[in-house]
């Protein structure tokens, strides 16, 4: 009898180092790189061997991709690191974009060897602000690229996307009526009373354009603010009722995974999706807006129908998220998706969220931490901004030869944080 294939659990094998620690690794890599070069190794070999020696995992192995593949992949991760930095500046820190724009020598460099040399050059006493900026940002770019390499070494983004495609196909086979869908208009009336904490006053659904237009006329005439969404809903039959479900792809992109790991949490939700229960219908009765009870029923149905081989449920052992708004509620199922790979089974983390349409639109339109954009923006401000554009050196305690360029933005000063928060609100 053939032995059962062994499970490979990506998040258990992950060898991620947060940025200050990664800076120490970069400096140690430079020393190793110079040693190998003096012994006659090629620059690509020296870079690869320096990485391998300085980044062992718990089993003593860093990677086995080889020097040419490592060089090519690091070139790509440097490109992604630059895109991430530019995205964060433009999307979340734009009021200070002029101060934070990357140094040209760094933003134009996709050569990991050149970046290593730039990041570890000996700055002379009295170095200019631009020289200090080039030095720090080269260190930052290379460190981010190494973090991305660590993530993708154990759980490639292509695997994640492929697994989610398979899970979506399984959902059509197991949960939803194939070849059937329904467009639903969702009309959200916004709260105008400033004394009320919640932003969403009411949510209505429409299947007929004529009913929706009539309601819009009333709101416009009364000057009531509103938001409107058109959702393509899948249909599931549960307990003799039709459930109208809007499916949201929550695949964790690399920046989201990086941010989560920098926050000290585990990146166990890379294969993520969300089911928004929009409405239910019994027989020929009119559609009814979904309730929390409907979410509980549908979640139990997915546990029974969808979460079968190759999806396997696990107990949720993640600690509570202290930054999550008390107003946001959903039902979560976590587990593993098993995929065969070269004589083993990759057991990638998977996470399903289920919530009501009212909670979903609140996460889109609220003006507090329930809003997903504001929630992410606050995390960027708290965790990434001080690391990527540091104002105080103490955050890199123990890292020698770090000279700050002086971006002039104190991320703890209300003068700057309030300016950012006002701008975030204006973008909603």
Coordinates of C-alpha atoms in Angstrom, one line a residue:
X1 CA 0.0 0.0 0.0
X2 CA 1.4 3.4 -1.0
X3 CA 2.1 5.8 2.0
X4 CA -0.2 8.8 2.4
X5 CA 1.5 12.0 1.0
X6 CA 2.9 14.3 3.7
X7 CA 1.2 17.6 4.4
X8 CA 3.1 20.8 3.8
X9 CA 1.7 23.7 5.9
X10 CA 2.9 27.0 4.4
X11 CA 2.3 29.3 7.3
X12 CA 4.2 26.9 9.7
X13 CA 7.2 26.9 7.4
X14 CA 7.2 30.7 6.9
X15 CA 10.5 32.3 8.0
X16 CA 9.4 36.0 8.1
X17 CA 11.4 38.7 9.8
X18 CA 10.0 42.1 10.6
X19 CA 11.8 45.1 9.1
X20 CA 14.3 46.1 11.8
X21 CA 15.5 42.5 12.1
X22 CA 15.6 42.2 8.3
X23 CA 18.0 45.2 8.3
X24 CA 20.4 43.3 10.5
X25 CA 20.2 40.4 8.1
X26 CA 20.9 42.7 5.1
X27 CA 24.1 44.0 6.8
X28 CA 25.2 40.4 7.6
X29 CA 24.5 39.4 4.0
X30 CA 26.9 42.1 2.8
X31 CA 29.7 40.8 4.9
X32 CA 29.1 37.2 3.6
X33 CA 28.8 38.6 0.0
X34 CA 32.2 40.3 0.3
X35 CA 33.8 37.1 1.7
X36 CA 32.5 34.9 -1.2
X37 CA 33.6 37.5 -3.7
X38 CA 37.1 37.5 -2.3
X39 CA 37.2 33.7 -2.7
X40 CA 36.4 34.0 -6.4
X41 CA 32.7 33.3 -6.5
X42 CA 30.6 35.1 -9.0
X43 CA 28.4 38.0 -7.8
X44 CA 25.2 36.0 -8.3
X45 CA 26.6 33.0 -6.4
X46 CA 27.9 35.3 -3.6
X47 CA 24.5 36.9 -3.3
X48 CA 22.7 33.6 -3.1
X49 CA 25.1 32.0 -0.7
X50 CA 24.9 35.1 1.5
X51 CA 21.2 34.8 1.6
X52 CA 21.2 31.0 2.4
X53 CA 23.7 31.5 5.3
X54 CA 21.9 34.4 6.9
X55 CA 18.3 33.2 6.5
X56 CA 18.0 29.6 7.8
X57 CA 14.6 28.3 8.7
X58 CA 13.9 26.0 11.7
X59 CA 15.2 23.1 9.7
X60 CA 18.4 24.9 8.8
X61 CA 17.5 25.5 5.1
X62 CA 16.7 28.9 3.6
X63 CA 15.9 28.0 0.0
X64 CA 17.0 25.6 -2.7
X65 CA 16.1 27.7 -5.8
X66 CA 19.7 28.3 -6.9
X67 CA 21.6 31.5 -7.6
X68 CA 20.1 32.4 -11.0
X69 CA 16.5 31.8 -10.0
X70 CA 17.1 33.7 -6.7
X71 CA 18.6 36.6 -8.6
X72 CA 15.7 36.8 -11.1
X73 CA 13.1 36.5 -8.3
X74 CA 14.7 39.2 -6.2
X75 CA 14.7 41.4 -9.3
X76 CA 10.9 40.9 -9.5
X77 CA 10.5 41.5 -5.7
X78 CA 12.4 44.7 -5.9
X79 CA 9.9 45.9 -8.6
X80 CA 7.0 44.8 -6.4
X81 CA 8.6 46.5 -3.4
X82 CA 8.8 49.8 -5.3
X83 CA 5.2 49.5 -6.5
X84 CA 4.1 48.9 -2.9
X85 CA 5.9 51.9 -1.5
X86 CA 4.4 54.1 -4.3
X87 CA 1.0 52.7 -3.7
X88 CA 1.1 53.3 0.0
X89 CA 2.2 56.9 -0.6
X90 CA -0.5 57.6 -3.2
X91 CA -3.3 55.8 -1.5
X92 CA -2.8 56.5 2.2
X93 CA -0.1 59.2 2.7
X94 CA -0.6 61.5 -0.3
X95 CA -0.7 64.8 1.7
X96 CA 3.0 64.2 2.4
X97 CA 3.9 62.7 -1.0
X98 CA 6.4 65.4 -1.8
X99 CA 8.4 64.6 1.3
X100 CA 8.2 60.8 0.9
X101 CA 9.0 60.4 -2.9
X102 CA 11.6 57.7 -3.3
X103 CA 15.2 58.6 -4.2
X104 CA 15.7 58.2 -8.0
X105 CA 18.7 55.9 -7.6
X106 CA 16.6 53.5 -5.5
X107 CA 13.4 53.7 -7.5
X108 CA 15.3 53.0 -10.7
X109 CA 17.3 50.0 -9.4
X110 CA 16.1 46.5 -9.9
X111 CA 19.4 44.8 -9.5
X112 CA 19.5 43.1 -6.1
X113 CA 23.4 43.2 -6.0
X114 CA 23.5 46.9 -6.7
X115 CA 20.8 47.4 -4.1
X116 CA 22.7 45.4 -1.5
X117 CA 25.8 47.5 -2.2
X118 CA 23.8 50.8 -1.9
X119 CA 22.1 49.6 1.3
X120 CA 25.3 48.8 3.0
X121 CA 27.7 51.5 1.8
X122 CA 29.7 53.3 4.5
X123 CA 28.3 56.8 4.9
X124 CA 30.9 59.4 5.6
X125 CA 30.4 61.7 8.5
X126 CA 28.4 64.7 7.4
X127 CA 26.6 62.9 4.6
X128 CA 23.9 64.9 2.9
X129 CA 20.2 64.3 3.4
X130 CA 20.0 62.8 -0.1
X131 CA 22.9 60.4 0.6
X132 CA 21.2 59.3 3.8
X133 CA 17.9 58.9 1.9
X134 CA 19.5 56.7 -0.7
X135 CA 21.1 54.6 1.9
X136 CA 18.0 54.1 4.0
X137 CA 15.6 53.5 1.1
X138 CA 18.0 51.0 -0.5
X139 CA 18.0 49.1 2.8
X140 CA 14.2 49.4 2.9
X141 CA 13.6 48.2 -0.6
X142 CA 15.9 45.2 -0.3
X143 CA 14.5 44.3 3.1
X144 CA 10.9 44.4 1.7
X145 CA 12.0 42.3 -1.3
X146 CA 13.5 39.7 1.1
X147 CA 10.3 39.6 3.1
X148 CA 8.3 39.0 -0.1
X149 CA 10.7 36.2 -1.1
X150 CA 10.2 34.6 2.3
X151 CA 6.4 34.7 1.9
X152 CA 6.3 33.4 -1.6
X153 CA 9.0 30.7 -1.0
X154 CA 6.4 28.8 1.1
X155 CA 3.1 30.0 -0.4
X156 CA 3.4 31.3 -3.9
X157 CA 0.8 33.8 -4.9
X158 CA 0.0 31.7 -8.0
X159 CA -0.9 28.8 -5.8
X160 CA -3.2 31.0 -3.8
X161 CA -5.0 32.3 -6.9
X162 CA -5.3 28.8 -8.3
X163 CA -6.7 27.4 -5.1
X164 CA -9.3 30.1 -4.8
X165 CA -10.3 29.4 -8.4
X166 CA -10.9 25.8 -7.5
X167 CA -12.8 26.7 -4.3
X168 CA -15.0 29.0 -6.4
X169 CA -15.7 26.2 -8.8
X170 CA -16.5 23.9 -5.9
X171 CA -18.9 26.5 -4.5
X172 CA -20.9 26.4 -7.8
X173 CA -21.0 22.6 -7.7
X174 CA -21.9 22.3 -4.1
X175 CA -23.6 25.5 -2.9
X176 CA -25.2 27.5 -5.7
X177 CA -27.7 26.8 -8.5
X178 CA -25.6 26.6 -11.6
X179 CA -26.3 29.0 -14.4
X180 CA -28.6 31.1 -12.3
X181 CA -28.0 34.6 -10.9
X182 CA -30.0 37.7 -10.0
X183 CA -29.1 41.4 -10.1
X184 CA -30.2 43.3 -7.0
X185 CA -30.1 47.0 -6.5
X186 CA -29.1 47.9 -3.0
X187 CA -30.1 51.4 -1.9
X188 CA -28.4 52.7 1.3
X189 CA -29.8 55.7 3.1
X190 CA -27.1 57.5 5.1
X191 CA -27.6 59.0 8.5
X192 CA -27.7 62.8 8.7
X193 CA -27.8 63.1 12.5
X194 CA -24.3 63.9 13.7
X195 CA -25.1 62.6 17.2
X196 CA -25.6 59.1 15.9
X197 CA -22.5 57.0 15.6
X198 CA -23.7 54.7 12.8
X199 CA -23.5 56.0 9.2
X200 CA -26.1 53.7 7.7
X201 CA -29.7 54.6 8.5
X202 CA -31.4 52.0 6.3
X203 CA -30.8 49.5 3.5
X204 CA -33.4 48.6 0.9
X205 CA -33.3 46.1 -2.0
X206 CA -35.0 46.3 -5.4
X207 CA -35.4 43.9 -8.2
X208 CA -37.3 46.3 -10.5
X209 CA -35.7 49.4 -11.9
X210 CA -39.0 51.3 -11.8
X211 CA -39.4 50.8 -8.0
X212 CA -35.8 51.8 -7.4
X213 CA -36.2 55.0 -9.5
X214 CA -39.3 56.0 -7.6
X215 CA -37.5 55.6 -4.3
X216 CA -34.5 57.6 -5.6
X217 CA -36.8 60.5 -6.5
X218 CA -38.1 60.6 -3.0
X219 CA -34.7 60.7 -1.5
X220 CA -33.4 63.4 -3.8
X221 CA -36.5 65.5 -3.3
X222 CA -35.9 65.4 0.5
X223 CA -32.2 66.0 0.2
X224 CA -31.4 62.7 1.9
X225 CA -27.9 61.4 1.2
X226 CA -27.7 57.9 -0.2
X227 CA -25.4 55.3 -1.8
X228 CA -26.4 52.8 -4.4
X229 CA -24.9 49.4 -5.3
X230 CA -25.8 46.9 -8.1
X231 CA -24.9 43.4 -7.0
X232 CA -24.8 40.2 -9.1
X233 CA -26.0 37.6 -6.7
X234 CA -25.7 33.8 -6.8
X235 CA -28.7 31.8 -5.6
X236 CA -28.6 28.9 -3.1
X237 CA -31.5 26.8 -1.8
X238 CA -31.4 26.3 2.0
X239 CA -34.4 24.9 4.0
X240 CA -36.8 25.5 1.1
X241 CA -35.7 29.1 0.8
X242 CA -33.8 31.0 -1.8
X243 CA -30.7 32.8 -0.5
X244 CA -29.3 35.6 -2.7
X245 CA -25.6 35.7 -2.1
X246 CA -23.0 38.2 -3.2
X247 CA -19.6 36.6 -3.3
X248 CA -16.5 38.8 -2.6
X249 CA -13.0 37.6 -3.4
X250 CA -10.7 38.4 -0.4
X251 CA -7.5 36.9 -1.7
X252 CA -4.7 38.5 0.4
X253 CA -2.4 40.4 -1.9
X254 CA 1.3 40.5 -0.9
X255 CA 1.0 44.0 0.6
X256 CA -1.9 42.9 2.8
X257 CA 0.0 39.8 3.9
X258 CA 3.1 41.9 4.6
X259 CA 1.2 44.4 6.7
X260 CA -0.5 41.6 8.7
X261 CA 2.9 40.0 9.5
X262 CA 4.5 43.3 10.4
X263 CA 1.6 43.7 12.9
X264 CA 2.7 40.5 14.5
X265 CA -0.2 38.5 13.4
X266 CA -0.2 35.3 11.3
X267 CA -0.9 35.4 7.6
X268 CA -3.3 32.5 7.7
X269 CA -6.1 34.0 5.6
X270 CA -4.4 34.3 2.2
X271 CA -7.1 32.1 0.6
X272 CA -10.1 34.2 1.7
X273 CA -13.6 34.9 0.4
X274 CA -16.7 36.5 1.8
X275 CA -20.4 35.6 1.3
X276 CA -22.7 38.6 1.7
X277 CA -26.3 37.3 2.4
X278 CA -28.3 40.0 0.6
X279 CA -31.8 38.7 0.7
X280 CA -34.0 35.5 1.1
X281 CA -37.2 34.5 -0.5
X282 CA -39.8 31.8 0.4
X283 CA -41.8 30.5 -2.5
X284 CA -43.4 33.4 -4.4
X285 CA -43.3 35.8 -1.6
X286 CA -41.4 39.1 -2.1
X287 CA -37.7 39.2 -1.3
X288 CA -36.8 40.0 2.3
X289 CA -33.6 41.8 3.4
X290 CA -31.3 39.3 5.0
X291 CA -30.9 39.2 8.8
X292 CA -28.2 37.9 11.2
X293 CA -30.3 34.8 11.6
X294 CA -30.1 34.2 7.8
X295 CA -26.3 34.5 8.0
X296 CA -26.3 31.8 10.7
X297 CA -28.4 29.5 8.6
X298 CA -26.3 30.0 5.5
X299 CA -23.0 29.6 7.4
X300 CA -24.2 26.3 8.9
X301 CA -25.2 25.2 5.3
X302 CA -21.7 26.0 4.0
X303 CA -20.1 24.0 6.8
X304 CA -22.2 21.0 5.8
X305 CA -22.0 21.3 2.0
X306 CA -19.0 23.3 1.0
X307 CA -16.4 22.4 3.7
X308 CA -15.7 18.9 2.5
X309 CA -12.6 17.3 1.0
X310 CA -10.4 19.1 -0.3
X311 CA -11.6 21.8 2.2
X312 CA -11.1 20.9 5.8
X313 CA -12.3 23.0 8.8
X314 CA -10.1 23.8 11.8
X315 CA -10.6 25.5 15.1
X316 CA -9.9 29.2 14.9
X317 CA -7.0 29.8 17.3
X318 CA -6.1 33.3 16.2
X319 CA -6.2 35.9 19.0
X320 CA -8.8 38.6 18.9
X321 CA -8.0 41.5 16.6
X322 CA -7.7 44.5 18.9
X323 CA -8.1 46.9 16.0
X324 CA -11.4 45.6 14.7
X325 CA -14.4 47.8 15.2
X326 CA -17.0 46.5 17.8
X327 CA -19.7 47.3 15.3
X328 CA -18.5 44.9 12.6
X329 CA -19.9 41.4 12.9
X330 CA -19.4 38.4 10.7
X331 CA -19.3 34.6 10.9
X332 CA -15.9 33.1 10.2
X333 CA -14.8 29.6 9.2
X334 CA -11.1 28.8 9.0
X335 CA -9.4 25.7 7.7
X336 CA -7.1 24.2 5.0
X337 CA -7.4 23.6 1.3
X338 CA -5.4 20.5 0.2
X339 CA -3.8 20.5 -3.2
X340 CA -1.4 17.7 -4.5
X341 CA 2.0 18.9 -5.4
X342 CA 5.0 16.8 -6.5
X343 CA 4.3 13.9 -4.1
X344 CA 3.1 16.0 -1.2
X345 CA -0.1 17.8 -0.3
X346 CA 0.0 21.6 0.3
X347 CA -2.4 22.5 3.1
X348 CA -2.9 26.2 2.4
X349 CA -4.8 28.3 4.9
X350 CA -8.4 29.2 3.9
X351 CA -10.9 31.5 5.5
X352 CA -14.6 32.1 4.8
X353 CA -16.5 35.1 6.1
X354 CA -20.3 35.4 6.0
X355 CA -22.1 38.6 6.8
X356 CA -25.3 40.6 6.1
X357 CA -25.7 43.1 3.3
X358 CA -26.1 45.8 6.0
X359 CA -22.8 45.0 7.6
X360 CA -21.2 44.8 4.1
X361 CA -22.3 48.3 3.0
X362 CA -21.3 49.7 6.4
X363 CA -17.8 48.5 5.7
X364 CA -17.9 50.4 2.4
X365 CA -19.6 53.7 3.4
X366 CA -19.1 54.2 7.2
X367 CA -17.0 57.1 8.3
X368 CA -15.2 55.3 11.2
X369 CA -13.2 52.1 11.7
X370 CA -15.9 49.9 10.3
X371 CA -15.0 51.3 6.9
X372 CA -12.4 48.9 5.4
X373 CA -10.4 51.7 3.7
X374 CA -10.1 53.7 7.0
X375 CA -9.3 50.5 8.9
X376 CA -6.5 49.8 6.5
X377 CA -5.3 53.4 6.5
X378 CA -5.0 53.5 10.3
X379 CA -2.9 50.3 10.1
X380 CA -0.6 51.8 7.5
X381 CA -0.2 54.9 9.7
X382 CA 0.5 52.8 12.8
X383 CA 2.8 50.1 11.4
X384 CA 4.2 50.8 8.0
X385 CA 4.7 54.6 7.9
X386 CA 7.1 54.7 10.9
X387 CA 9.1 51.8 9.4
X388 CA 9.2 52.8 5.8
X389 CA 9.6 56.6 6.4
X390 CA 11.1 56.8 9.9
X391 CA 11.1 59.9 12.0
X392 CA 12.8 58.4 15.1
X393 CA 15.8 56.1 15.0
X394 CA 14.8 54.2 18.2
X395 CA 12.6 51.9 16.0
X396 CA 15.8 50.5 14.6
X397 CA 17.5 50.0 18.0
X398 CA 20.5 47.7 17.5
X399 CA 20.9 48.4 13.8
X400 CA 24.2 50.1 13.2
X401 CA 25.0 52.7 10.5
X402 CA 21.4 53.8 10.1
X403 CA 21.2 57.5 9.3
X404 CA 17.7 59.0 8.9
X405 CA 17.2 61.4 5.9
X406 CA 14.7 63.5 7.7
X407 CA 11.4 63.1 6.0
X408 CA 9.9 65.7 8.4
X409 CA 6.8 63.8 9.2
X410 CA 6.3 62.8 12.9
X411 CA 3.8 59.9 12.7
X412 CA 2.9 60.3 16.4
X413 CA 2.2 64.1 16.2
X414 CA -1.5 65.0 16.0
X415 CA -0.6 67.8 13.6
X416 CA 0.3 65.3 11.0
X417 CA -2.1 62.4 11.9
X418 CA -5.2 64.8 11.9
X419 CA -4.2 66.1 8.5
X420 CA -4.1 62.5 7.2
X421 CA -7.4 61.5 8.8
X422 CA -9.1 64.5 7.3
X423 CA -7.8 63.6 3.9
X424 CA -8.8 60.0 4.2
X425 CA -12.4 61.1 5.1
X426 CA -12.4 63.3 2.0
X427 CA -11.6 60.3 -0.2
X428 CA -14.7 58.2 0.9

